[in-house]
C-alpha cells in the first residue's frame, strides 16, 4: 500500500511539473532563465521553502 502511494505521488509530481512547459513553453523558458540568474543561496532558500511546504501539506493530508 505504501509503495503504491509513493508511486502515485511521484506520478502526480511529474504531471504537475510537466504542465507549464506543455501549456506555455515560452513562459516556462523565461522563468527558467530567471532561475538561472539567482545566486546559490537564493535557490537554496526556495528549495527549503518548497520542502517545508511539501512536508506541511503531507502532514495536513495524513
PDB file of C-alpha atoms in Angstrom:
ATOM      1  CA  UNK A   1       0.000   0.000   0.000  1.00  0.00           C
ATOM      2  CA  UNK A   2       2.743   2.498   0.908  1.00  0.00           C
ATOM      3  CA  UNK A   3       4.645   1.755  -2.297  1.00  0.00           C
ATOM      4  CA  UNK A   4       1.504   2.488  -4.316  1.00  0.00           C
ATOM      5  CA  UNK A   5       1.092   5.825  -2.569  1.00  0.00           C
ATOM      6  CA  UNK A   6       4.740   6.693  -3.222  1.00  0.00           C
ATOM      7  CA  UNK A   7       4.469   5.917  -6.940  1.00  0.00           C
ATOM      8  CA  UNK A   8       1.172   7.780  -7.212  1.00  0.00           C
ATOM      9  CA  UNK A   9       2.710  10.822  -5.532  1.00  0.00           C
ATOM     10  CA  UNK A  10       5.737  10.684  -7.818  1.00  0.00           C
ATOM     11  CA  UNK A  11       3.498  10.384 -10.873  1.00  0.00           C
ATOM     12  CA  UNK A  12       1.417  13.359  -9.747  1.00  0.00           C
ATOM     13  CA  UNK A  13       4.574  15.426  -9.184  1.00  0.00           C
ATOM     14  CA  UNK A  14       5.734  14.623 -12.727  1.00  0.00           C
ATOM     15  CA  UNK A  15       2.344  15.576 -14.163  1.00  0.00           C
ATOM     16  CA  UNK A  16       2.357  18.896 -12.302  1.00  0.00           C
ATOM     17  CA  UNK A  17       5.972  19.609 -13.283  1.00  0.00           C
ATOM     18  CA  UNK A  18       5.162  18.966 -16.936  1.00  0.00           C
ATOM     19  CA  UNK A  19       2.078  21.165 -17.179  1.00  0.00           C
ATOM     20  CA  UNK A  20       3.792  24.551 -17.592  1.00  0.00           C
ATOM     21  CA  UNK A  21       6.240  23.525 -20.347  1.00  0.00           C
ATOM     22  CA  UNK A  22       3.397  21.706 -22.114  1.00  0.00           C
ATOM     23  CA  UNK A  23       0.905  24.559 -21.963  1.00  0.00           C
ATOM     24  CA  UNK A  24       3.228  27.557 -22.190  1.00  0.00           C
ATOM     25  CA  UNK A  25       6.796  26.752 -23.209  1.00  0.00           C
ATOM     26  CA  UNK A  26       7.754  30.412 -23.635  1.00  0.00           C
ATOM     27  CA  UNK A  27       6.706  31.288 -20.098  1.00  0.00           C
ATOM     28  CA  UNK A  28       8.492  28.216 -18.772  1.00  0.00           C
ATOM     29  CA  UNK A  29      11.680  29.136 -20.644  1.00  0.00           C
ATOM     30  CA  UNK A  30      11.593  32.710 -19.314  1.00  0.00           C
ATOM     31  CA  UNK A  31      11.018  31.517 -15.767  1.00  0.00           C
ATOM     32  CA  UNK A  32      13.859  29.015 -16.061  1.00  0.00           C
ATOM     33  CA  UNK A  33      16.212  31.728 -17.364  1.00  0.00           C
ATOM     34  CA  UNK A  34      15.345  33.907 -14.356  1.00  0.00           C
ATOM     35  CA  UNK A  35      16.059  30.979 -12.032  1.00  0.00           C
ATOM     36  CA  UNK A  36      19.493  30.556 -13.609  1.00  0.00           C
ATOM     37  CA  UNK A  37      20.337  34.146 -12.642  1.00  0.00           C
ATOM     38  CA  UNK A  38      19.675  33.562  -8.917  1.00  0.00           C
ATOM     39  CA  UNK A  39      22.561  33.038  -6.529  1.00  0.00           C
ATOM     40  CA  UNK A  40      23.054  29.664  -4.843  1.00  0.00           C
ATOM     41  CA  UNK A  41      21.766  30.958  -1.510  1.00  0.00           C
ATOM     42  CA  UNK A  42      18.559  32.192  -3.117  1.00  0.00           C
ATOM     43  CA  UNK A  43      17.984  28.848  -4.830  1.00  0.00           C
ATOM     44  CA  UNK A  44      18.617  27.004  -1.563  1.00  0.00           C
ATOM     45  CA  UNK A  45      16.101  29.245   0.192  1.00  0.00           C
ATOM     46  CA  UNK A  46      13.413  28.486  -2.397  1.00  0.00           C
ATOM     47  CA  UNK A  47      14.285  24.785  -2.213  1.00  0.00           C
ATOM     48  CA  UNK A  48      13.980  24.842   1.575  1.00  0.00           C
ATOM     49  CA  UNK A  49      10.627  26.640   1.378  1.00  0.00           C
ATOM     50  CA  UNK A  50       9.394  24.074  -1.145  1.00  0.00           C
ATOM     51  CA  UNK A  51      10.458  21.144   1.053  1.00  0.00           C
ATOM     52  CA  UNK A  52       8.878  22.670   4.157  1.00  0.00           C
ATOM     53  CA  UNK A  53       5.638  23.451   2.330  1.00  0.00           C
ATOM     54  CA  UNK A  54       5.531  19.910   0.948  1.00  0.00           C
ATOM     55  CA  UNK A  55       6.088  18.410   4.385  1.00  0.00           C
ATOM     56  CA  UNK A  56       3.401  20.664   5.864  1.00  0.00           C
ATOM     57  CA  UNK A  57       0.907  19.634   3.198  1.00  0.00           C
ATOM     58  CA  UNK A  58       1.799  15.983   3.705  1.00  0.00           C
ATOM     59  CA  UNK A  59       1.307  16.339   7.455  1.00  0.00           C
ATOM     60  CA  UNK A  60      -2.081  18.026   6.937  1.00  0.00           C
ATOM     61  CA  UNK A  61      -3.165  15.346   4.458  1.00  0.00           C
ATOM     62  CA  UNK A  62      -2.391  12.439   6.782  1.00  0.00           C
TER      63      UNK A  62
END
